[in-house]
């Protein structure tokens, strides 16, 4: 029995309860899909927040961009990169593996290996960085790396690079592989990786420093390496790099009878690295 209406409410005497009429808006998904969104704007926000060391904001927007782009590999790379920067190493490596990007994108292979290195999972890192010919075993409990290649296959133009060139990405992969071998106390293989990393990218100081500072090569081997580096192919005219490496080699070789090379630029006289090398 209806008693009456008041304020949009219908009161029922028989059951003694109120029926409240509520208007619920219906989302028009078809219309939502027609909204034009510039994804590149949000990609730039991800980079901006990364540069500002605001990793939580960067990860939030990177995740949204990856969804909006339909799973573009470069966007998943930046999601994983945000996780790496915020020290979520396992999470980043799992993301890359689950997407299968460690098998299809050398850049993601490198990042996954880097995450596993930072997580101190050295054997897993080596597996990520190794190809099928280097691996023995059929499951994770028995799989081991039985051989190693010191050459990274050419990286095609269809692969994502995000600031790398094919050569510098090859160098980064070899450098990382060398660092993993170093953690596994295999200095011989580490040295080969560092040498090849340096040949792919002569500006890769970390590879150079790992070889000479950790005394992985003899003095004669260091000189041979310096002479074999493709400075002419990779450096411009009057590049300071050969002279810088020569000064640093003299420091570690500790040969006082060797003339100290001249500084390649007058303002480098105040550079602490080169000043210390020349003094020693």
PDB file of C-alpha atoms in Angstrom:
ATOM      1  CA  UNK A   1       0.000   0.000   0.000  1.00  0.00           C
ATOM      2  CA  UNK A   2       1.458   3.319  -1.026  1.00  0.00           C
ATOM      3  CA  UNK A   3       1.341   5.958   1.626  1.00  0.00           C
ATOM      4  CA  UNK A   4       2.745   8.857  -0.343  1.00  0.00           C
ATOM      5  CA  UNK A   5       5.772  10.421  -1.955  1.00  0.00           C
ATOM      6  CA  UNK A   6       8.264  12.758  -0.399  1.00  0.00           C
ATOM      7  CA  UNK A   7      11.586  14.065  -1.772  1.00  0.00           C
ATOM      8  CA  UNK A   8      11.864  11.448  -4.512  1.00  0.00           C
ATOM      9  CA  UNK A   9      11.200   8.614  -2.036  1.00  0.00           C
ATOM     10  CA  UNK A  10       8.287   6.209  -2.251  1.00  0.00           C
ATOM     11  CA  UNK A  11       7.138   5.019   1.187  1.00  0.00           C
ATOM     12  CA  UNK A  12       5.530   1.606   1.579  1.00  0.00           C
ATOM     13  CA  UNK A  13       3.412   1.007   4.690  1.00  0.00           C
ATOM     14  CA  UNK A  14       3.092  -2.741   4.271  1.00  0.00           C
ATOM     15  CA  UNK A  15       6.788  -3.649   4.285  1.00  0.00           C
ATOM     16  CA  UNK A  16       7.987  -0.577   6.138  1.00  0.00           C
ATOM     17  CA  UNK A  17      11.008   0.195   3.950  1.00  0.00           C
ATOM     18  CA  UNK A  18      12.004   2.991   1.615  1.00  0.00           C
ATOM     19  CA  UNK A  19      12.587   2.643  -2.101  1.00  0.00           C
ATOM     20  CA  UNK A  20      15.172   5.188  -3.215  1.00  0.00           C
ATOM     21  CA  UNK A  21      15.423   5.908  -6.910  1.00  0.00           C
ATOM     22  CA  UNK A  22      19.021   6.557  -8.013  1.00  0.00           C
ATOM     23  CA  UNK A  23      20.130   7.714 -11.426  1.00  0.00           C
ATOM     24  CA  UNK A  24      23.344   5.896 -12.485  1.00  0.00           C
ATOM     25  CA  UNK A  25      25.367   7.402 -15.360  1.00  0.00           C
ATOM     26  CA  UNK A  26      26.286   4.926 -18.100  1.00  0.00           C
ATOM     27  CA  UNK A  27      29.824   5.244 -19.509  1.00  0.00           C
ATOM     28  CA  UNK A  28      29.838   5.348 -23.266  1.00  0.00           C
ATOM     29  CA  UNK A  29      32.967   3.308 -24.094  1.00  0.00           C
ATOM     30  CA  UNK A  30      32.516   3.861 -27.800  1.00  0.00           C
ATOM     31  CA  UNK A  31      32.720   7.578 -27.213  1.00  0.00           C
ATOM     32  CA  UNK A  32      35.717   7.127 -24.889  1.00  0.00           C
ATOM     33  CA  UNK A  33      37.637   5.330 -27.617  1.00  0.00           C
ATOM     34  CA  UNK A  34      37.162   8.286 -29.913  1.00  0.00           C
ATOM     35  CA  UNK A  35      38.950  10.659 -27.537  1.00  0.00           C
ATOM     36  CA  UNK A  36      42.288  11.643 -29.044  1.00  0.00           C
ATOM     37  CA  UNK A  37      45.151  11.246 -26.548  1.00  0.00           C
ATOM     38  CA  UNK A  38      48.719  12.149 -27.410  1.00  0.00           C
ATOM     39  CA  UNK A  39      50.661   9.240 -25.892  1.00  0.00           C
ATOM     40  CA  UNK A  40      53.970  10.946 -26.646  1.00  0.00           C
ATOM     41  CA  UNK A  41      53.087  13.606 -24.084  1.00  0.00           C
ATOM     42  CA  UNK A  42      52.969  10.960 -21.368  1.00  0.00           C
ATOM     43  CA  UNK A  43      56.149   9.306 -22.626  1.00  0.00           C
ATOM     44  CA  UNK A  44      57.865  12.639 -22.111  1.00  0.00           C
ATOM     45  CA  UNK A  45      56.470  12.819 -18.591  1.00  0.00           C
ATOM     46  CA  UNK A  46      58.024   9.434 -17.837  1.00  0.00           C
ATOM     47  CA  UNK A  47      61.450  10.716 -18.952  1.00  0.00           C
ATOM     48  CA  UNK A  48      60.968  13.957 -17.027  1.00  0.00           C
ATOM     49  CA  UNK A  49      60.184  12.163 -13.776  1.00  0.00           C
ATOM     50  CA  UNK A  50      63.105   9.788 -14.288  1.00  0.00           C
ATOM     51  CA  UNK A  51      65.437  12.755 -14.768  1.00  0.00           C
ATOM     52  CA  UNK A  52      64.003  14.248 -11.570  1.00  0.00           C
ATOM     53  CA  UNK A  53      64.608  10.955  -9.686  1.00  0.00           C
ATOM     54  CA  UNK A  54      60.866  10.766  -9.047  1.00  0.00           C
ATOM     55  CA  UNK A  55      60.637   7.079  -9.836  1.00  0.00           C
ATOM     56  CA  UNK A  56      57.199   6.453  -8.357  1.00  0.00           C
ATOM     57  CA  UNK A  57      55.591   9.015 -10.657  1.00  0.00           C
ATOM     58  CA  UNK A  58      57.632   7.783 -13.609  1.00  0.00           C
ATOM     59  CA  UNK A  59      56.511   4.196 -13.048  1.00  0.00           C
ATOM     60  CA  UNK A  60      52.874   5.232 -12.643  1.00  0.00           C
ATOM     61  CA  UNK A  61      52.805   6.946 -16.029  1.00  0.00           C
ATOM     62  CA  UNK A  62      55.032   4.419 -17.778  1.00  0.00           C
ATOM     63  CA  UNK A  63      52.548   1.695 -16.887  1.00  0.00           C
ATOM     64  CA  UNK A  64      49.664   3.733 -18.314  1.00  0.00           C
ATOM     65  CA  UNK A  65      51.585   4.484 -21.507  1.00  0.00           C
ATOM     66  CA  UNK A  66      52.347   0.783 -22.051  1.00  0.00           C
ATOM     67  CA  UNK A  67      48.628   0.010 -21.846  1.00  0.00           C
ATOM     68  CA  UNK A  68      47.579   2.897 -24.080  1.00  0.00           C
ATOM     69  CA  UNK A  69      50.132   1.993 -26.763  1.00  0.00           C
ATOM     70  CA  UNK A  70      48.878  -1.569 -26.946  1.00  0.00           C
ATOM     71  CA  UNK A  71      52.050  -3.020 -25.459  1.00  0.00           C
ATOM     72  CA  UNK A  72      54.724  -1.343 -27.562  1.00  0.00           C
ATOM     73  CA  UNK A  73      58.047  -3.041 -26.572  1.00  0.00           C
ATOM     74  CA  UNK A  74      59.760   0.287 -25.984  1.00  0.00           C
ATOM     75  CA  UNK A  75      57.048   1.266 -23.504  1.00  0.00           C
ATOM     76  CA  UNK A  76      57.426  -1.986 -21.575  1.00  0.00           C
ATOM     77  CA  UNK A  77      61.171  -1.305 -21.583  1.00  0.00           C
ATOM     78  CA  UNK A  78      60.567   2.013 -19.847  1.00  0.00           C
ATOM     79  CA  UNK A  79      58.241   0.377 -17.313  1.00  0.00           C
ATOM     80  CA  UNK A  80      61.051  -2.048 -16.478  1.00  0.00           C
ATOM     81  CA  UNK A  81      63.578   0.804 -16.484  1.00  0.00           C
ATOM     82  CA  UNK A  82      61.474   2.653 -13.891  1.00  0.00           C
ATOM     83  CA  UNK A  83      61.390  -0.495 -11.770  1.00  0.00           C
ATOM     84  CA  UNK A  84      65.161  -0.841 -12.090  1.00  0.00           C
ATOM     85  CA  UNK A  85      65.729   2.774 -11.068  1.00  0.00           C
ATOM     86  CA  UNK A  86      63.547   2.249  -7.994  1.00  0.00           C
ATOM     87  CA  UNK A  87      65.531  -0.933  -7.170  1.00  0.00           C
ATOM     88  CA  UNK A  88      62.696  -3.318  -7.942  1.00  0.00           C
ATOM     89  CA  UNK A  89      65.144  -5.615  -9.714  1.00  0.00           C
ATOM     90  CA  UNK A  90      63.233  -8.889  -9.518  1.00  0.00           C
ATOM     91  CA  UNK A  91      59.995  -7.263 -10.597  1.00  0.00           C
ATOM     92  CA  UNK A  92      61.636  -5.669 -13.638  1.00  0.00           C
ATOM     93  CA  UNK A  93      63.332  -8.900 -14.720  1.00  0.00           C
ATOM     94  CA  UNK A  94      60.097 -10.871 -14.330  1.00  0.00           C
ATOM     95  CA  UNK A  95      58.188  -8.306 -16.390  1.00  0.00           C
ATOM     96  CA  UNK A  96      60.677  -8.536 -19.258  1.00  0.00           C
ATOM     97  CA  UNK A  97      60.694 -12.328 -19.173  1.00  0.00           C
ATOM     98  CA  UNK A  98      56.909 -12.617 -19.015  1.00  0.00           C
ATOM     99  CA  UNK A  99      56.610 -10.404 -22.086  1.00  0.00           C
ATOM    100  CA  UNK A 100      59.264 -12.485 -23.873  1.00  0.00           C
ATOM    101  CA  UNK A 101      61.259  -9.339 -24.585  1.00  0.00           C
ATOM    102  CA  UNK A 102      64.561 -10.824 -23.398  1.00  0.00           C
ATOM    103  CA  UNK A 103      64.396 -13.102 -26.459  1.00  0.00           C
ATOM    104  CA  UNK A 104      63.285 -10.549 -29.041  1.00  0.00           C
ATOM    105  CA  UNK A 105      64.786  -7.212 -27.980  1.00  0.00           C
ATOM    106  CA  UNK A 106      68.525  -6.937 -27.166  1.00  0.00           C
ATOM    107  CA  UNK A 107      67.847  -3.757 -25.187  1.00  0.00           C
ATOM    108  CA  UNK A 108      65.440  -5.609 -22.892  1.00  0.00           C
ATOM    109  CA  UNK A 109      67.854  -8.540 -22.687  1.00  0.00           C
ATOM    110  CA  UNK A 110      70.496  -6.107 -21.442  1.00  0.00           C
ATOM    111  CA  UNK A 111      68.161  -4.535 -18.871  1.00  0.00           C
ATOM    112  CA  UNK A 112      66.978  -7.909 -17.559  1.00  0.00           C
ATOM    113  CA  UNK A 113      70.594  -9.032 -17.191  1.00  0.00           C
ATOM    114  CA  UNK A 114      71.446  -5.801 -15.404  1.00  0.00           C
ATOM    115  CA  UNK A 115      68.561  -6.305 -12.981  1.00  0.00           C
ATOM    116  CA  UNK A 116      69.669  -9.849 -12.184  1.00  0.00           C
ATOM    117  CA  UNK A 117      73.243  -8.670 -11.684  1.00  0.00           C
ATOM    118  CA  UNK A 118      72.061  -6.064  -9.176  1.00  0.00           C
ATOM    119  CA  UNK A 119      69.916  -8.733  -7.495  1.00  0.00           C
ATOM    120  CA  UNK A 120      73.095 -10.857  -7.152  1.00  0.00           C
ATOM    121  CA  UNK A 121      71.583 -13.651  -9.232  1.00  0.00           C
ATOM    122  CA  UNK A 122      74.711 -14.044 -11.312  1.00  0.00           C
ATOM    123  CA  UNK A 123      73.970 -17.409 -12.921  1.00  0.00           C
ATOM    124  CA  UNK A 124      70.513 -16.249 -13.993  1.00  0.00           C
ATOM    125  CA  UNK A 125      72.044 -13.069 -15.384  1.00  0.00           C
ATOM    126  CA  UNK A 126      74.529 -15.109 -17.406  1.00  0.00           C
ATOM    127  CA  UNK A 127      71.724 -17.274 -18.781  1.00  0.00           C
ATOM    128  CA  UNK A 128      69.787 -14.198 -19.909  1.00  0.00           C
ATOM    129  CA  UNK A 129      72.886 -12.897 -21.707  1.00  0.00           C
ATOM    130  CA  UNK A 130      73.754 -16.229 -23.357  1.00  0.00           C
ATOM    131  CA  UNK A 131      72.400 -17.690 -26.575  1.00  0.00           C
ATOM    132  CA  UNK A 132      71.143 -21.233 -27.114  1.00  0.00           C
ATOM    133  CA  UNK A 133      74.527 -22.543 -28.277  1.00  0.00           C
ATOM    134  CA  UNK A 134      76.115 -21.519 -24.980  1.00  0.00           C
ATOM    135  CA  UNK A 135      73.570 -23.232 -22.730  1.00  0.00           C
ATOM    136  CA  UNK A 136      73.364 -26.860 -21.634  1.00  0.00           C
ATOM    137  CA  UNK A 137      70.246 -28.240 -19.945  1.00  0.00           C
ATOM    138  CA  UNK A 138      66.495 -28.378 -20.332  1.00  0.00           C
ATOM    139  CA  UNK A 139      65.174 -26.737 -17.180  1.00  0.00           C
ATOM    140  CA  UNK A 140      66.136 -24.004 -14.752  1.00  0.00           C
ATOM    141  CA  UNK A 141      67.482 -26.404 -12.138  1.00  0.00           C
ATOM    142  CA  UNK A 142      70.028 -27.987 -14.478  1.00  0.00           C
ATOM    143  CA  UNK A 143      70.688 -25.291 -17.053  1.00  0.00           C
ATOM    144  CA  UNK A 144      74.274 -24.060 -17.077  1.00  0.00           C
ATOM    145  CA  UNK A 145      76.387 -21.981 -19.424  1.00  0.00           C
ATOM    146  CA  UNK A 146      79.038 -24.285 -20.848  1.00  0.00           C
ATOM    147  CA  UNK A 147      80.599 -21.928 -23.382  1.00  0.00           C
ATOM    148  CA  UNK A 148      80.565 -18.262 -24.148  1.00  0.00           C
ATOM    149  CA  UNK A 149      80.651 -16.036 -27.181  1.00  0.00           C
ATOM    150  CA  UNK A 150      82.639 -12.839 -27.041  1.00  0.00           C
ATOM    151  CA  UNK A 151      80.866 -11.423 -30.083  1.00  0.00           C
ATOM    152  CA  UNK A 152      77.333 -10.046 -30.057  1.00  0.00           C
ATOM    153  CA  UNK A 153      75.397 -10.597 -33.308  1.00  0.00           C
ATOM    154  CA  UNK A 154      74.590  -7.459 -35.316  1.00  0.00           C
ATOM    155  CA  UNK A 155      71.543  -5.617 -34.020  1.00  0.00           C
ATOM    156  CA  UNK A 156      69.009  -4.812 -36.717  1.00  0.00           C
ATOM    157  CA  UNK A 157      67.375  -1.473 -37.358  1.00  0.00           C
ATOM    158  CA  UNK A 158      63.997  -2.933 -36.364  1.00  0.00           C
ATOM    159  CA  UNK A 159      65.093  -3.299 -32.732  1.00  0.00           C
ATOM    160  CA  UNK A 160      64.401  -0.649 -30.114  1.00  0.00           C
ATOM    161  CA  UNK A 161      67.490   1.306 -29.057  1.00  0.00           C
ATOM    162  CA  UNK A 162      66.258   4.219 -26.905  1.00  0.00           C
ATOM    163  CA  UNK A 163      69.450   6.269 -26.958  1.00  0.00           C
ATOM    164  CA  UNK A 164      71.853   3.477 -27.888  1.00  0.00           C
ATOM    165  CA  UNK A 165      73.276   2.791 -31.309  1.00  0.00           C
ATOM    166  CA  UNK A 166      73.591  -0.827 -32.475  1.00  0.00           C
ATOM    167  CA  UNK A 167      77.334  -0.702 -31.731  1.00  0.00           C
ATOM    168  CA  UNK A 168      77.015   0.843 -28.276  1.00  0.00           C
ATOM    169  CA  UNK A 169      74.267  -1.627 -27.353  1.00  0.00           C
ATOM    170  CA  UNK A 170      76.528  -4.496 -28.408  1.00  0.00           C
ATOM    171  CA  UNK A 171      79.217  -2.956 -26.218  1.00  0.00           C
ATOM    172  CA  UNK A 172      76.808  -2.640 -23.284  1.00  0.00           C
ATOM    173  CA  UNK A 173      75.838  -6.314 -23.556  1.00  0.00           C
ATOM    174  CA  UNK A 174      79.484  -7.396 -23.614  1.00  0.00           C
ATOM    175  CA  UNK A 175      80.376  -5.093 -20.727  1.00  0.00           C
ATOM    176  CA  UNK A 176      77.528  -6.520 -18.664  1.00  0.00           C
ATOM    177  CA  UNK A 177      78.534 -10.071 -19.510  1.00  0.00           C
ATOM    178  CA  UNK A 178      82.068  -9.268 -18.400  1.00  0.00           C
ATOM    179  CA  UNK A 179      80.805  -7.864 -15.102  1.00  0.00           C
ATOM    180  CA  UNK A 180      78.818 -11.048 -14.498  1.00  0.00           C
ATOM    181  CA  UNK A 181      81.851 -13.231 -15.224  1.00  0.00           C
ATOM    182  CA  UNK A 182      83.876 -11.053 -12.876  1.00  0.00           C
ATOM    183  CA  UNK A 183      81.349 -11.722 -10.102  1.00  0.00           C
ATOM    184  CA  UNK A 184      81.644 -15.433 -10.883  1.00  0.00           C
ATOM    185  CA  UNK A 185      85.459 -15.167 -10.517  1.00  0.00           C
ATOM    186  CA  UNK A 186      86.087 -16.029 -14.158  1.00  0.00           C
ATOM    187  CA  UNK A 187      88.567 -13.257 -14.927  1.00  0.00           C
ATOM    188  CA  UNK A 188      89.706 -14.772 -18.226  1.00  0.00           C
ATOM    189  CA  UNK A 189      86.245 -14.650 -19.775  1.00  0.00           C
ATOM    190  CA  UNK A 190      85.554 -11.305 -18.137  1.00  0.00           C
ATOM    191  CA  UNK A 191      88.673  -9.828 -19.753  1.00  0.00           C
ATOM    192  CA  UNK A 192      87.645 -11.072 -23.207  1.00  0.00           C
ATOM    193  CA  UNK A 193      84.207  -9.523 -22.798  1.00  0.00           C
ATOM    194  CA  UNK A 194      85.691  -6.200 -21.681  1.00  0.00           C
ATOM    195  CA  UNK A 195      88.132  -6.116 -24.611  1.00  0.00           C
ATOM    196  CA  UNK A 196      85.378  -6.724 -27.132  1.00  0.00           C
ATOM    197  CA  UNK A 197      83.102  -4.213 -25.428  1.00  0.00           C
ATOM    198  CA  UNK A 198      85.834  -1.611 -25.815  1.00  0.00           C
ATOM    199  CA  UNK A 199      86.321  -2.447 -29.489  1.00  0.00           C
ATOM    200  CA  UNK A 200      82.611  -1.958 -30.162  1.00  0.00           C
ATOM    201  CA  UNK A 201      82.647   1.357 -28.299  1.00  0.00           C
ATOM    202  CA  UNK A 202      86.057   2.895 -27.637  1.00  0.00           C
ATOM    203  CA  UNK A 203      84.462   5.502 -25.365  1.00  0.00           C
ATOM    204  CA  UNK A 204      83.290   2.793 -22.940  1.00  0.00           C
ATOM    205  CA  UNK A 205      85.601   3.823 -20.114  1.00  0.00           C
ATOM    206  CA  UNK A 206      84.188   1.239 -17.710  1.00  0.00           C
ATOM    207  CA  UNK A 207      85.448  -1.579 -19.932  1.00  0.00           C
ATOM    208  CA  UNK A 208      88.866   0.090 -20.192  1.00  0.00           C
ATOM    209  CA  UNK A 209      89.039   0.712 -16.455  1.00  0.00           C
ATOM    210  CA  UNK A 210      88.035  -2.866 -15.627  1.00  0.00           C
ATOM    211  CA  UNK A 211      90.879  -4.190 -17.755  1.00  0.00           C
ATOM    212  CA  UNK A 212      93.691  -1.958 -16.539  1.00  0.00           C
ATOM    213  CA  UNK A 213      92.693  -1.140 -12.975  1.00  0.00           C
ATOM    214  CA  UNK A 214      92.003  -4.765 -12.076  1.00  0.00           C
ATOM    215  CA  UNK A 215      95.205  -5.859 -13.848  1.00  0.00           C
ATOM    216  CA  UNK A 216      93.490  -8.346 -16.126  1.00  0.00           C
ATOM    217  CA  UNK A 217      96.140  -7.826 -18.812  1.00  0.00           C
ATOM    218  CA  UNK A 218      99.912  -7.695 -18.825  1.00  0.00           C
ATOM    219  CA  UNK A 219     101.648  -4.440 -19.754  1.00  0.00           C
ATOM    220  CA  UNK A 220     102.344  -5.688 -23.266  1.00  0.00           C
ATOM    221  CA  UNK A 221      98.741  -6.853 -23.676  1.00  0.00           C
ATOM    222  CA  UNK A 222      97.489  -3.442 -22.585  1.00  0.00           C
ATOM    223  CA  UNK A 223      99.663  -1.737 -25.194  1.00  0.00           C
ATOM    224  CA  UNK A 224      98.493  -4.176 -27.861  1.00  0.00           C
ATOM    225  CA  UNK A 225      94.898  -3.486 -26.906  1.00  0.00           C
ATOM    226  CA  UNK A 226      95.424   0.267 -27.133  1.00  0.00           C
ATOM    227  CA  UNK A 227      96.958  -0.090 -30.594  1.00  0.00           C
ATOM    228  CA  UNK A 228      94.135  -2.361 -31.764  1.00  0.00           C
ATOM    229  CA  UNK A 229      91.283  -0.048 -30.794  1.00  0.00           C
ATOM    230  CA  UNK A 230      89.475   1.490 -33.799  1.00  0.00           C
ATOM    231  CA  UNK A 231      90.019   5.123 -32.847  1.00  0.00           C
ATOM    232  CA  UNK A 232      90.050   6.291 -36.469  1.00  0.00           C
ATOM    233  CA  UNK A 233      86.717   4.661 -37.219  1.00  0.00           C
ATOM    234  CA  UNK A 234      84.926   5.812 -34.070  1.00  0.00           C
ATOM    235  CA  UNK A 235      86.595   9.094 -33.101  1.00  0.00           C
ATOM    236  CA  UNK A 236      86.661  12.432 -34.802  1.00  0.00           C
ATOM    237  CA  UNK A 237      89.782  14.279 -35.842  1.00  0.00           C
ATOM    238  CA  UNK A 238      91.918  15.528 -32.928  1.00  0.00           C
ATOM    239  CA  UNK A 239      89.892  13.469 -30.469  1.00  0.00           C
ATOM    240  CA  UNK A 240      91.331  13.484 -26.956  1.00  0.00           C
ATOM    241  CA  UNK A 241      90.472   9.843 -26.193  1.00  0.00           C
ATOM    242  CA  UNK A 242      93.715   8.124 -27.357  1.00  0.00           C
ATOM    243  CA  UNK A 243      95.852  10.514 -25.306  1.00  0.00           C
ATOM    244  CA  UNK A 244      93.635  10.097 -22.235  1.00  0.00           C
ATOM    245  CA  UNK A 245      93.883   6.310 -22.391  1.00  0.00           C
ATOM    246  CA  UNK A 246      97.648   6.523 -22.857  1.00  0.00           C
ATOM    247  CA  UNK A 247      98.002   8.707 -19.766  1.00  0.00           C
ATOM    248  CA  UNK A 248      95.887   6.313 -17.716  1.00  0.00           C
ATOM    249  CA  UNK A 249      97.835   3.285 -18.947  1.00  0.00           C
ATOM    250  CA  UNK A 250     101.080   4.899 -17.817  1.00  0.00           C
ATOM    251  CA  UNK A 251      99.561   5.341 -14.363  1.00  0.00           C
ATOM    252  CA  UNK A 252      98.692   1.682 -13.944  1.00  0.00           C
ATOM    253  CA  UNK A 253     101.845   0.371 -15.592  1.00  0.00           C
ATOM    254  CA  UNK A 254     103.956   2.483 -13.216  1.00  0.00           C
ATOM    255  CA  UNK A 255     106.758   3.046 -15.711  1.00  0.00           C
ATOM    256  CA  UNK A 256     108.555   6.243 -14.638  1.00  0.00           C
ATOM    257  CA  UNK A 257     110.988   6.090 -17.538  1.00  0.00           C
ATOM    258  CA  UNK A 258     108.142   6.493 -20.021  1.00  0.00           C
ATOM    259  CA  UNK A 259     107.607  10.117 -21.092  1.00  0.00           C
ATOM    260  CA  UNK A 260     104.342  11.486 -19.770  1.00  0.00           C
ATOM    261  CA  UNK A 261     102.011  12.234 -22.703  1.00  0.00           C
ATOM    262  CA  UNK A 262     100.883  15.809 -23.130  1.00  0.00           C
ATOM    263  CA  UNK A 263      97.380  16.699 -22.057  1.00  0.00           C
ATOM    264  CA  UNK A 264      94.988  16.697 -25.022  1.00  0.00           C
ATOM    265  CA  UNK A 265      93.274  19.911 -23.859  1.00  0.00           C
ATOM    266  CA  UNK A 266      94.750  22.757 -21.769  1.00  0.00           C
ATOM    267  CA  UNK A 267      91.798  22.934 -19.381  1.00  0.00           C
ATOM    268  CA  UNK A 268      92.195  19.259 -18.490  1.00  0.00           C
ATOM    269  CA  UNK A 269      95.115  20.297 -16.300  1.00  0.00           C
ATOM    270  CA  UNK A 270      92.567  20.665 -13.490  1.00  0.00           C
ATOM    271  CA  UNK A 271      90.972  17.268 -14.068  1.00  0.00           C
ATOM    272  CA  UNK A 272      91.572  15.100 -11.002  1.00  0.00           C
ATOM    273  CA  UNK A 273      91.715  11.775 -12.873  1.00  0.00           C
ATOM    274  CA  UNK A 274      94.368  12.936 -15.318  1.00  0.00           C
ATOM    275  CA  UNK A 275      96.257  14.999 -12.749  1.00  0.00           C
ATOM    276  CA  UNK A 276      96.579  11.953 -10.483  1.00  0.00           C
ATOM    277  CA  UNK A 277      97.612   9.728 -13.393  1.00  0.00           C
ATOM    278  CA  UNK A 278     100.354  12.117 -14.504  1.00  0.00           C
ATOM    279  CA  UNK A 279     101.596  12.577 -10.935  1.00  0.00           C
ATOM    280  CA  UNK A 280     101.916   8.840 -10.388  1.00  0.00           C
TER     281      UNK A 280
END
